[in-house]
Short mmCIF file of C-alpha atoms and ligand atoms in Angstrom, two decimals:
data_model
loop_
_atom_site.label_atom_id
_atom_site.label_comp_id
_atom_site.label_asym_id
_atom_site.label_seq_id
_atom_site.Cartn_x
_atom_site.Cartn_y
_atom_site.Cartn_z
CA MET A 1 3.42 15.12 9.88
CA SER A 2 0.38 17.55 9.86
CA SER A 3 -1.00 19.06 6.15
CA SER A 4 -0.52 22.17 5.67
CA ASP A 5 -4.57 22.57 6.36
CA GLN A 6 -5.25 23.24 10.34
CA THR A 7 -6.49 19.77 10.77
CA SER A 8 -3.67 17.01 11.49
CA PHE A 9 -3.46 13.98 9.32
CA LEU A 10 -5.32 11.97 12.40
CA GLU A 11 -8.23 14.39 12.60
CA ASN A 12 -8.58 14.21 8.91
CA VAL A 13 -8.71 10.44 8.61
CA ASN A 14 -10.84 10.62 11.92
CA LEU A 15 -13.02 12.92 9.84
CA CYS A 16 -13.61 11.01 7.04
CA PHE A 17 -14.44 8.05 9.65
CA ASP A 18 -17.29 10.42 11.01
CA ARG A 19 -18.66 11.54 7.56
CA ALA A 20 -18.79 8.11 6.68
CA ALA A 21 -20.42 6.43 9.73
CA ALA A 22 -23.34 9.51 10.39
CA ALA A 23 -24.69 7.76 6.74
CA ILE A 24 -25.22 4.52 8.00
CA GLU A 25 -26.93 2.89 10.84
CA LEU A 26 -25.16 1.64 13.83
CA PRO A 27 -25.86 1.10 17.20
CA SER A 28 -24.92 3.87 19.69
CA GLY A 29 -21.32 3.97 20.71
CA LEU A 30 -20.30 1.43 18.63
CA ALA A 31 -18.51 4.12 15.93
CA GLN A 32 -16.59 5.15 18.46
CA GLN A 33 -15.67 1.92 19.44
CA ILE A 34 -13.96 1.14 16.21
CA ARG A 35 -12.78 4.63 16.13
CA THR A 36 -10.60 4.52 18.87
CA CYS A 37 -7.46 3.37 18.97
CA ASN A 38 -6.76 0.11 21.63
CA ALA A 39 -3.26 0.95 22.20
CA ILE A 40 -0.07 2.74 21.93
CA CYS A 41 3.68 1.91 22.97
CA GLU A 42 6.27 4.34 22.86
CA VAL A 43 9.45 2.81 23.00
CA LYS A 44 13.11 5.21 23.87
CA PHE A 45 16.01 2.53 23.83
CA GLY A 46 20.12 3.04 23.88
CA VAL A 47 22.01 1.51 20.81
CA GLU A 48 25.76 1.26 21.14
CA LEU A 49 27.32 2.97 18.20
CA ARG A 50 30.33 4.77 17.37
CA GLY A 51 32.25 4.13 20.81
CA GLY A 52 28.75 5.68 22.42
CA TYR A 53 25.77 5.39 22.78
CA GLU A 54 22.51 6.58 20.99
CA VAL A 55 18.71 6.75 21.98
CA PHE A 56 15.81 6.32 19.35
CA THR A 57 12.35 6.72 19.83
CA GLY A 58 9.85 4.36 18.12
CA TRP A 59 6.32 3.46 18.08
CA ARG A 60 3.82 0.83 17.10
CA ALA A 61 0.10 1.78 17.53
CA THR A 62 -2.32 -1.65 17.57
CA HIS A 63 -6.10 0.24 16.11
CA SER A 64 -8.19 -2.02 16.75
CA GLU A 65 -8.57 -6.07 17.88
CA HIS A 66 -11.54 -7.34 16.71
CA VAL A 67 -9.15 -9.73 13.94
CA LEU A 68 -6.13 -10.76 15.68
CA PRO A 69 -3.29 -10.92 14.44
CA VAL A 70 -3.34 -6.65 13.93
CA LYS A 71 -0.65 -5.86 10.81
CA GLY A 72 0.70 -2.94 9.14
CA GLY A 73 3.94 -1.15 8.67
CA ILE A 74 6.97 0.36 10.31
CA ARG A 75 8.53 3.44 8.55
CA TYR A 76 11.62 5.41 9.32
CA ALA A 77 11.59 9.05 9.04
CA THR A 78 12.95 11.60 10.98
CA PHE A 79 9.25 13.50 10.93
CA ALA A 80 7.46 10.33 12.12
CA ASP A 81 5.71 10.55 15.50
CA GLN A 82 2.85 9.44 17.29
CA GLN A 83 -0.09 11.12 15.91
CA GLU A 84 0.71 10.13 12.70
CA VAL A 85 1.31 6.28 13.77
CA GLU A 86 -2.31 6.33 15.30
CA ALA A 87 -3.29 8.13 11.90
CA LEU A 88 -1.42 5.40 9.72
CA ALA A 89 -2.58 2.31 12.15
CA ALA A 90 -6.42 3.31 11.92
CA LEU A 91 -6.23 3.51 8.37
CA MET A 92 -4.78 -0.03 7.95
CA THR A 93 -7.34 -0.94 10.12
CA TYR A 94 -10.08 0.53 7.42
CA LYS A 95 -7.55 0.03 4.50
CA CYS A 96 -7.92 -4.39 5.44
CA SER A 97 -11.48 -4.87 6.46
CA ILE A 98 -12.15 -3.07 2.84
CA VAL A 99 -10.06 -5.74 1.08
CA ASN A 100 -11.31 -8.45 2.83
CA VAL A 101 -7.90 -9.20 4.87
CA PRO A 102 -8.32 -10.82 8.32
CA TYR A 103 -6.06 -8.51 10.32
CA GLY A 104 -6.81 -5.51 12.69
CA GLY A 105 -5.24 -2.69 12.17
CA SER A 106 -1.36 -1.51 13.35
CA LYS A 107 1.31 0.89 12.19
CA GLY A 108 4.88 1.87 13.28
CA ALA A 109 7.82 4.53 12.93
CA LEU A 110 11.16 5.08 13.98
CA LYS A 111 12.04 8.65 14.38
CA ILE A 112 15.24 8.26 12.11
CA ASP A 113 17.12 9.54 9.29
CA PRO A 114 17.92 5.72 7.76
CA LYS A 115 20.25 7.55 5.26
CA LYS A 116 22.58 8.75 7.77
CA TYR A 117 23.95 5.13 9.40
CA THR A 118 25.86 2.47 7.89
CA GLN A 119 23.95 -0.78 6.91
CA ASP A 120 25.95 -2.57 10.25
CA GLU A 121 24.49 0.03 12.08
CA LEU A 122 20.71 -0.20 11.03
CA GLU A 123 21.08 -3.68 11.45
CA HIS A 124 21.63 -3.33 15.37
CA ILE A 125 19.27 -0.59 15.56
CA THR A 126 16.37 -2.61 13.53
CA ARG A 127 17.60 -5.59 15.54
CA ARG A 128 17.27 -3.58 19.04
CA PHE A 129 13.80 -1.27 17.87
CA THR A 130 12.55 -5.78 17.88
CA GLN A 131 13.81 -6.79 20.50
CA GLU A 132 11.40 -3.33 22.75
CA LEU A 133 8.26 -4.36 20.17
CA ASP A 134 9.02 -8.18 21.76
CA LYS A 135 9.03 -7.52 25.13
CA ARG A 136 5.76 -5.15 25.28
CA GLY A 137 3.91 -7.85 22.56
CA PHE A 138 3.66 -5.48 19.60
CA ILE A 139 5.41 -7.77 17.30
CA GLY A 140 4.34 -11.90 16.51
CA PRO A 141 3.15 -14.08 13.52
CA GLY A 142 -0.42 -14.98 15.96
CA LEU A 143 -0.32 -10.77 17.57
CA ASN A 144 1.47 -7.79 15.66
CA VAL A 145 3.17 -8.33 12.41
CA PRO A 146 4.85 -5.40 10.58
CA ALA A 147 6.06 -4.32 7.05
CA PRO A 148 8.09 -2.49 5.06
CA ASP A 149 7.26 1.25 4.50
CA MET A 150 8.45 4.42 3.96
CA GLY A 151 12.59 4.21 4.67
CA THR A 152 12.49 0.49 4.95
CA GLY A 153 12.69 -2.43 2.73
CA GLN A 154 13.41 -6.32 2.47
CA ARG A 155 16.37 -6.17 4.42
CA MET A 156 14.92 -4.58 7.81
CA MET A 157 12.24 -7.13 7.62
CA ALA A 158 14.58 -10.31 7.35
CA TRP A 159 16.49 -8.58 10.41
CA MET A 160 13.14 -8.09 12.33
CA ALA A 161 12.34 -11.84 11.20
CA ASP A 162 15.87 -13.28 12.00
CA GLU A 163 15.60 -11.26 15.74
CA TYR A 164 12.32 -12.57 16.25
CA GLN A 165 13.13 -16.34 15.33
CA ARG A 166 15.92 -15.65 17.84
CA LEU A 167 14.24 -14.94 20.42
CA HIS A 168 11.46 -17.76 20.02
CA PRO A 169 13.79 -20.44 19.18
CA THR A 170 10.68 -22.96 19.38
CA ASP A 171 8.32 -20.89 17.26
CA ILE A 172 7.60 -23.06 14.06
CA ASN A 173 5.43 -19.55 12.65
CA ALA A 174 8.23 -17.28 14.02
CA ARG A 175 8.40 -15.81 10.67
CA GLY A 176 5.65 -15.13 10.29
CA CYS A 177 6.52 -12.18 12.68
CA VAL A 178 6.81 -9.84 10.07
CA THR A 179 6.05 -9.71 6.13
CA GLY A 180 7.94 -7.91 3.15
CA LYS A 181 10.97 -10.33 3.60
CA PRO A 182 12.85 -11.69 1.18
CA VAL A 183 12.05 -14.59 -1.15
CA HIS A 184 14.45 -16.70 0.28
CA PHE A 185 13.86 -15.56 3.78
CA GLY A 186 10.21 -16.45 3.79
CA GLY A 187 9.12 -13.56 1.81
CA ILE A 188 6.77 -13.84 -1.47
CA GLN A 189 7.32 -13.34 -4.62
CA GLY A 190 5.73 -9.96 -5.55
CA ARG A 191 5.83 -8.41 -2.40
CA THR A 192 8.12 -5.61 -3.21
CA GLU A 193 6.34 -4.65 -6.49
CA ALA A 194 2.65 -5.12 -4.66
CA THR A 195 1.39 -1.64 -3.83
CA GLY A 196 1.92 -0.54 -7.47
CA ARG A 197 0.59 -3.12 -8.64
CA GLY A 198 -2.41 -3.17 -6.74
CA VAL A 199 -2.84 1.11 -7.62
CA GLN A 200 -2.75 -0.68 -10.95
CA TYR A 201 -5.38 -3.50 -11.09
CA GLY A 202 -7.43 -0.22 -8.89
CA LEU A 203 -7.08 2.10 -11.92
CA ARG A 204 -7.99 -0.98 -14.07
CA GLU A 205 -11.30 -1.83 -12.42
CA PHE A 206 -12.08 2.01 -12.35
CA PHE A 207 -11.77 1.79 -15.86
CA ARG A 208 -14.38 -1.04 -16.36
CA ASN A 209 -16.99 0.57 -14.94
CA PRO A 210 -18.02 3.23 -18.20
CA ASP A 211 -20.26 4.86 -15.85
CA ASP A 212 -17.22 6.06 -13.27
CA VAL A 213 -14.58 6.89 -16.30
CA LYS A 214 -17.77 9.18 -18.04
CA SER A 215 -18.82 11.02 -14.41
CA ALA A 216 -15.16 11.94 -14.53
CA GLY A 217 -14.96 13.43 -17.73
CA LEU A 218 -13.13 10.87 -19.33
CA GLU A 219 -13.61 8.07 -21.68
CA GLY A 220 -11.60 4.79 -23.38
CA THR A 221 -8.81 2.92 -21.07
CA LEU A 222 -5.81 3.45 -19.77
CA GLU A 223 -3.74 3.61 -22.59
CA GLY A 224 -2.92 7.11 -24.17
CA LYS A 225 -3.86 9.09 -20.83
CA LYS A 226 -1.50 11.20 -19.12
CA ILE A 227 -0.19 10.67 -15.76
CA ILE A 228 1.68 13.00 -13.77
CA VAL A 229 2.66 10.51 -10.60
CA GLN A 230 4.68 11.96 -7.60
CA GLY A 231 7.52 10.02 -5.54
CA LEU A 232 9.42 7.35 -7.21
CA GLY A 233 9.98 5.48 -4.51
CA ASN A 234 8.49 1.86 -4.45
CA VAL A 235 5.10 2.33 -4.77
CA GLY A 236 5.09 5.41 -7.01
CA TYR A 237 8.25 3.53 -9.44
CA HIS A 238 5.72 0.51 -9.26
CA ALA A 239 2.84 1.96 -10.52
CA ALA A 240 4.32 4.72 -13.01
CA LYS A 241 6.48 1.98 -14.66
CA PHE A 242 3.65 -0.54 -15.35
CA PHE A 243 1.01 2.15 -16.27
CA GLU A 244 3.20 2.89 -18.82
CA GLU A 245 5.28 0.10 -19.90
CA GLU A 246 2.20 -2.50 -19.85
CA ASP A 247 -0.99 -0.24 -20.17
CA GLY A 248 0.11 2.61 -22.33
CA ALA A 249 -0.11 5.05 -20.52
CA LYS A 250 1.86 8.46 -20.56
CA ILE A 251 3.84 9.34 -18.00
CA ILE A 252 4.06 13.62 -18.23
CA ALA A 253 5.09 14.19 -15.30
CA ILE A 254 7.44 12.66 -11.87
CA LEU A 255 7.85 14.74 -8.93
CA GLU A 256 10.65 14.19 -6.96
CA ARG A 257 12.40 16.22 -3.84
CA ASP A 258 14.15 18.07 -5.55
CA GLY A 259 12.24 18.80 -8.53
CA ALA A 260 9.73 17.48 -11.36
CA LEU A 261 10.45 16.14 -14.81
CA LEU A 262 8.06 17.36 -17.22
CA ASN A 263 7.54 15.57 -20.79
CA GLU A 264 4.32 15.98 -22.59
CA GLU A 265 5.09 12.89 -24.74
CA GLY A 266 5.80 10.35 -21.85
CA LEU A 267 8.65 9.79 -19.62
CA SER A 268 10.30 6.68 -20.52
CA VAL A 269 9.80 5.44 -15.72
CA GLU A 270 12.49 3.24 -16.00
CA ALA A 271 15.17 5.81 -17.69
CA VAL A 272 13.95 8.20 -14.84
CA PHE A 273 14.57 5.55 -12.24
CA ALA A 274 18.40 4.77 -13.28
CA HIS A 275 18.98 8.70 -13.30
CA LYS A 276 17.28 8.95 -9.81
CA GLN A 277 19.59 5.75 -9.23
CA GLU A 278 22.91 7.06 -10.04
CA LYS A 279 22.98 11.04 -9.26
CA GLY A 280 20.09 11.17 -5.98
CA CYS A 281 18.04 13.07 -7.29
CA MET A 282 16.12 13.86 -10.65
CA GLU A 283 18.21 17.31 -12.19
CA GLY A 284 20.68 16.96 -15.16
CA PHE A 285 18.03 13.84 -16.85
CA SER A 286 18.03 14.29 -21.04
CA GLY A 287 14.95 14.58 -23.31
CA ALA A 288 12.67 16.24 -19.64
CA GLN A 289 12.10 19.83 -18.62
CA PHE A 290 13.21 20.30 -14.78
CA VAL A 291 11.07 21.80 -12.82
CA PRO A 292 13.50 22.64 -9.53
CA GLY A 293 10.82 22.17 -6.42
CA GLY A 294 8.71 21.22 -8.55
CA ALA A 295 5.42 20.55 -6.35
CA GLU A 296 3.31 22.44 -8.66
CA LEU A 297 3.22 20.59 -11.29
CA LEU A 298 0.65 18.54 -8.71
CA GLU A 299 -1.91 21.27 -10.32
CA HIS A 300 -0.36 20.87 -13.58
CA PRO A 301 -3.52 19.33 -16.26
CA CYS A 302 -3.47 15.51 -16.93
CA ASP A 303 -5.89 13.25 -16.57
CA ILE A 304 -4.55 11.35 -14.08
CA LEU A 305 -2.74 12.52 -10.81
CA VAL A 306 -0.83 9.49 -8.41
CA PRO A 307 0.32 11.15 -4.91
CA ALA A 308 2.59 8.18 -4.21
CA ALA A 309 4.95 9.89 -1.86
CA MET A 310 3.26 11.03 1.60
CA GLU A 311 0.41 12.63 3.01
CA GLY A 312 -0.31 16.34 3.23
CA VAL A 313 0.08 17.33 -0.41
CA ILE A 314 -3.30 18.17 -1.46
CA THR A 315 -4.64 20.46 0.98
CA GLN A 316 -7.15 23.95 1.38
CA GLU A 317 -4.58 25.35 -0.04
CA ASN A 318 -3.77 24.01 -3.92
CA ALA A 319 -6.95 21.43 -4.25
CA GLY A 320 -8.40 24.30 -5.90
CA ASN A 321 -5.62 24.21 -8.49
CA ILE A 322 -5.69 20.89 -9.44
CA LYS A 323 -6.59 20.08 -13.34
CA ALA A 324 -6.50 16.07 -12.74
CA LYS A 325 -9.73 14.68 -13.64
CA VAL A 326 -9.16 11.18 -11.42
CA ILE A 327 -6.31 11.06 -8.21
CA ALA A 328 -5.43 7.89 -7.72
CA GLU A 329 -4.44 7.76 -4.22
CA ALA A 330 -1.07 5.45 -3.98
CA ALA A 331 0.84 6.99 -0.61
CA ASN A 332 -1.42 7.01 2.60
CA GLY A 333 -3.12 10.15 3.33
CA PRO A 334 -2.34 12.77 0.07
CA VAL A 335 -5.81 14.62 0.59
CA SER A 336 -6.37 16.57 3.11
CA TYR A 337 -10.16 16.33 4.81
CA GLU A 338 -10.74 20.46 3.42
CA ALA A 339 -8.96 19.30 -0.35
CA ASP A 340 -11.63 16.17 -0.26
CA ARG A 341 -14.58 18.40 -0.05
CA ILE A 342 -12.94 20.68 -2.29
CA LEU A 343 -12.35 18.51 -4.99
CA ASN A 344 -16.07 16.24 -4.78
CA GLU A 345 -17.29 20.01 -5.51
CA LYS A 346 -15.14 20.07 -8.39
CA CYS A 347 -16.38 16.21 -9.23
CA VAL A 348 -12.71 15.12 -9.78
CA PHE A 349 -12.85 11.50 -9.07
CA ILE A 350 -10.76 10.46 -5.91
CA LEU A 351 -9.96 6.36 -5.65
CA PRO A 352 -9.35 6.63 -1.45
CA ASP A 353 -6.16 5.39 -0.09
CA ALA A 354 -7.64 2.77 2.18
CA TYR A 355 -8.36 1.39 -0.87
CA LEU A 356 -6.43 1.96 -3.68
CA ASN A 357 -2.72 1.28 -1.66
CA ALA A 358 -4.06 -1.68 0.08
CA GLY A 359 -2.37 -4.31 -2.26
CA GLY A 360 0.96 -4.41 -0.31
CA VAL A 361 -1.19 -5.72 2.47
CA THR A 362 -3.28 -7.69 0.87
CA VAL A 363 0.25 -9.88 -0.79
CA SER A 364 1.84 -9.21 2.93
CA TYR A 365 -1.08 -11.59 4.10
CA PHE A 366 -0.59 -13.75 1.05
CA GLU A 367 2.88 -14.04 2.41
CA TRP A 368 2.16 -14.43 6.20
CA LEU A 369 -0.43 -17.60 4.80
CA LYS A 370 2.53 -19.37 3.15
CA ASN A 371 4.90 -18.67 6.07
CA LEU A 372 1.86 -20.65 8.15
CA SER A 373 1.49 -22.87 5.71
CA HIS A 374 4.72 -23.68 5.12
CA VAL A 375 4.86 -24.44 1.69
CA ARG A 376 5.21 -22.17 -1.29
CA PHE A 377 1.80 -21.26 -3.11
CA GLY A 378 1.77 -23.18 -6.88
CA ARG A 379 3.91 -26.35 -5.41
CA MET A 380 1.15 -28.93 -4.66
CA ASP A 381 -1.00 -27.67 -8.32
CA ARG A 382 1.28 -26.51 -10.75
CA ARG A 383 2.56 -29.65 -12.34
CA TYR A 384 -1.43 -31.66 -11.93
CA GLU A 385 -2.83 -28.34 -13.90
CA GLU A 386 -0.06 -28.80 -16.52
CA ALA A 387 -1.37 -32.30 -17.12
CA GLN A 388 -5.06 -31.31 -17.15
CA GLY A 389 -3.99 -29.10 -19.52
CA GLN A 390 -2.14 -31.49 -21.80
CA ALA A 391 -5.25 -33.83 -21.64
CA ILE A 392 -7.35 -30.77 -23.03
CA LEU A 393 -5.02 -29.66 -25.72
CA ASP A 394 -4.67 -33.53 -26.56
CA VAL A 395 -8.28 -34.27 -27.14
CA LEU A 396 -8.34 -30.55 -29.21
CA GLU A 397 -5.51 -31.41 -31.74
CA GLN A 398 -7.26 -34.44 -32.30
CA ALA A 399 -10.45 -33.06 -33.39
CA LEU A 400 -8.84 -30.24 -35.38
CA GLY A 401 -6.21 -32.75 -36.98
CA LYS A 402 -3.79 -29.63 -36.61
CA PRO A 403 -1.75 -29.11 -33.64
CA VAL A 404 -2.17 -26.31 -31.73
CA GLU A 405 0.60 -23.32 -31.73
CA GLY A 406 1.20 -19.92 -29.95
CA ALA A 407 -0.06 -18.36 -27.11
CA ALA A 408 -2.78 -20.97 -26.70
CA ARG A 409 -0.68 -23.28 -26.59
CA ASP A 410 2.04 -22.01 -24.15
CA SER A 411 -1.36 -20.78 -21.64
CA LEU A 412 -2.82 -24.50 -21.76
CA LEU A 413 0.78 -26.28 -20.99
CA THR A 414 1.69 -23.43 -18.20
CA GLY A 415 0.96 -24.53 -15.01
CA PRO A 416 1.01 -21.42 -12.39
CA ASP A 417 3.75 -20.28 -10.35
CA GLU A 418 3.58 -18.55 -7.21
CA LEU A 419 3.89 -15.09 -9.13
CA THR A 420 0.97 -15.55 -11.22
CA LEU A 421 -1.22 -16.93 -8.24
CA VAL A 422 -0.10 -13.96 -5.96
CA ARG A 423 -1.09 -11.74 -8.98
CA SER A 424 -4.22 -13.49 -9.95
CA GLY A 425 -5.41 -13.11 -5.58
CA LEU A 426 -4.24 -9.01 -6.14
CA ASP A 427 -6.25 -8.58 -8.90
CA ASP A 428 -9.26 -10.24 -7.22
CA THR A 429 -9.18 -8.49 -4.23
CA MET A 430 -9.02 -5.47 -5.94
CA ARG A 431 -11.76 -5.79 -8.00
CA GLU A 432 -13.74 -7.82 -5.40
CA ALA A 433 -13.90 -4.44 -3.50
CA TYR A 434 -13.65 -1.71 -6.18
CA GLY A 435 -17.71 -3.40 -6.63
CA GLU A 436 -18.14 -3.45 -3.24
CA ILE A 437 -17.47 -0.02 -2.57
CA ARG A 438 -19.01 0.97 -5.39
CA GLU A 439 -22.32 -0.52 -4.61
CA VAL A 440 -22.31 0.90 -1.01
CA HIS A 441 -21.62 4.56 -2.78
CA LEU A 442 -24.92 3.79 -5.48
CA SER A 443 -26.77 2.30 -2.44
CA ASN A 444 -26.75 4.93 0.06
CA ASP A 445 -27.99 8.48 -1.23
CA LYS A 446 -26.13 10.13 1.75
CA ILE A 447 -22.82 9.07 0.59
CA ASN A 448 -21.85 11.19 -2.05
CA ASP A 449 -17.77 10.01 -2.58
CA ARG A 450 -15.62 6.71 -3.24
CA ARG A 451 -13.91 7.91 -0.04
CA THR A 452 -16.77 7.83 2.18
CA ALA A 453 -18.45 4.74 0.15
CA ALA A 454 -15.06 3.01 1.62
CA PHE A 455 -14.98 3.85 5.03
CA ALA A 456 -18.57 3.02 5.44
CA LEU A 457 -17.91 -0.23 3.62
CA SER A 458 -15.43 -0.97 6.10
CA ILE A 459 -17.14 0.00 9.09
CA LYS A 460 -19.60 -1.83 8.46
CA LYS A 461 -18.32 -4.77 7.86
CA ILE A 462 -16.06 -4.20 11.62
CA ALA A 463 -19.81 -3.24 13.25
CA ALA A 464 -20.79 -7.04 12.71
CA ILE A 465 -17.84 -8.96 13.88
CA TYR A 466 -18.13 -6.36 17.33
CA GLU A 467 -21.96 -7.00 17.39
CA SER A 468 -20.92 -11.13 17.32
CA MET A 469 -18.43 -10.26 19.69
CA GLU A 470 -18.67 -9.93 24.04
CA LEU A 471 -16.90 -6.29 24.86
P1 LIG B 1 9.00 4.71 -1.12
O1 LIG B 1 10.14 5.95 0.48
O2 LIG B 1 10.17 4.13 -1.11
O3 LIG B 1 9.16 6.28 -1.66
C1 LIG B 1 8.82 7.46 -0.95
C2 LIG B 1 8.94 8.20 -2.25
O4 LIG B 1 8.74 9.90 -2.70
C3 LIG B 1 10.99 8.67 -2.44
O5 LIG B 1 11.20 8.89 -3.80
C4 LIG B 1 11.12 10.17 -1.56
O6 LIG B 1 11.79 10.59 -2.09
C5 LIG B 1 9.65 10.67 -2.33
N1 LIG B 1 9.31 12.10 -2.06
C6 LIG B 1 9.44 11.88 -0.47
N2 LIG B 1 8.80 13.44 -0.09
C7 LIG B 1 8.38 13.65 -1.33
C8 LIG B 1 7.85 14.92 -1.29
N3 LIG B 1 7.51 16.05 -0.66
N4 LIG B 1 7.92 15.59 -3.26
C9 LIG B 1 8.09 14.64 -3.97
N5 LIG B 1 8.57 13.58 -3.53
C10 LIG B 1 9.35 12.72 -2.75
O7 LIG B 1 8.06 5.29 0.08
P2 LIG B 1 6.80 3.91 0.04
O8 LIG B 1 7.05 2.62 0.44
O9 LIG B 1 7.09 4.10 -1.76
O10 LIG B 1 5.62 4.71 -0.09
C11 LIG B 1 5.16 5.89 -0.39
C12 LIG B 1 3.98 6.10 0.04
O11 LIG B 1 2.88 4.84 0.15
C13 LIG B 1 3.90 6.56 1.56
O12 LIG B 1 2.94 7.17 2.00
C14 LIG B 1 3.42 5.36 2.26
O13 LIG B 1 2.84 5.32 3.99
C15 LIG B 1 2.81 4.86 1.40
N6 LIG B 1 2.44 3.72 1.48
C16 LIG B 1 3.38 2.49 1.03
C17 LIG B 1 3.09 0.69 1.06
C18 LIG B 1 4.21 -0.50 0.63
O14 LIG B 1 4.05 -0.99 0.30
N7 LIG B 1 5.66 1.02 0.60
C19 LIG B 1 1.87 0.36 0.89
C20 LIG B 1 0.71 1.06 1.40
C21 LIG B 1 1.04 2.73 1.69
#
């Protein structure tokens, strides 16, 4: 979908790229090579449904193959189109490079409203889509690895993995052909929450940098900060829940398709989510003001605005009215290029999508590594680490002459399980990348914002790989 600015989502991504490429030194033509989408396939396939046939259209784009496999989500949406897929594939290339995940970028979509089909029908359609992608070399553990995105989830990834395995029965790594699978089917603990968790870790890191916090006109930590979230889907729900329950932030408004809920004292994310699950909408939730439509609440005063629904929601039409001090881009492409310029002039601190929502692909990378190594994280070392902790505890207790109790004891005697390791790896990834982006920003006086810095960082890394390859 294009934003309501004149520029499309793809043009927005390319404009951001061009602005960053102009700020760094590159051999002639290399920026163009990096920016170009390498391949895109459109498939049209028939599926036998409800006593007849229905034809579906889908796409898979491979943006850059400077590293393989390429990686990116598959979305099921009625508004999906080729340009959007190309834009999202390009963002994936930059995102993976920013967070040091060794993949090229890809993305896919199927033009479909998944709500109109039964589970059995969706399974049939998803398996057919997988066959089409497989025929054309657009899926495979060493080649192209999809993941969930809007309108898709764990169950669909399991169907895709199963179909791929059926087509390639001797491929021992077949399950690594998609990520975001259920844990019992080759998935990894912590994948479902990963993008929201990464948004939390990214914002926590922002608050660990007092200069950044000050430049946004804020102080302190996430505690007590007023946050508005748009979209209570996978990403928005998890991010909002973690901010509220773990960081003590106040979620003062949640915007959904039918309208928004507003409560300056803070909403219970879990209660709102349960209401939405039960009623399918926001209206009727007690303890908050319901604002029909609700998009105007993007302009409501708050400390942090978290667009976590879809692209193109902040454009030149509403950017000037935004009152948030920080925009944390949990969704892909929520701010258009023109809006980005307006917001930067207003000194709104933007944590860009290509960095902030990289938690999903980071944990997908961990899942893929688990699939290729055929062993769960923590299996080899958990009990060993507990034995080490016990040895330290024995020495400590002997020296102190009394038992060590409480959290200190528990922490020494608990070896890391898979979820702990996944969160630790994600936290490390988000912190490292934040520092790298910050460094690029502060060391280049042609760069004025974190989005341009993030793009420049990624272009530099990809350029270094291309320069070592023979093209
Ligand atoms: P989702 O389908 O689970 O949730 C999206 C939510 O936003 C839904 O609840 C939907 O009703 C709501 N919504 C849609 N349009 C809206 C609008 N105009 N106003 C208010 N609410 C609206 O999707 P998701 O997986 O949470 O993805 C959300 C965004 O995050 C997308 O831009 C996606 O590309 C991006 N993203 C997702 C992941 C992931 O791991 N799921 C990773 C990186 C980026």
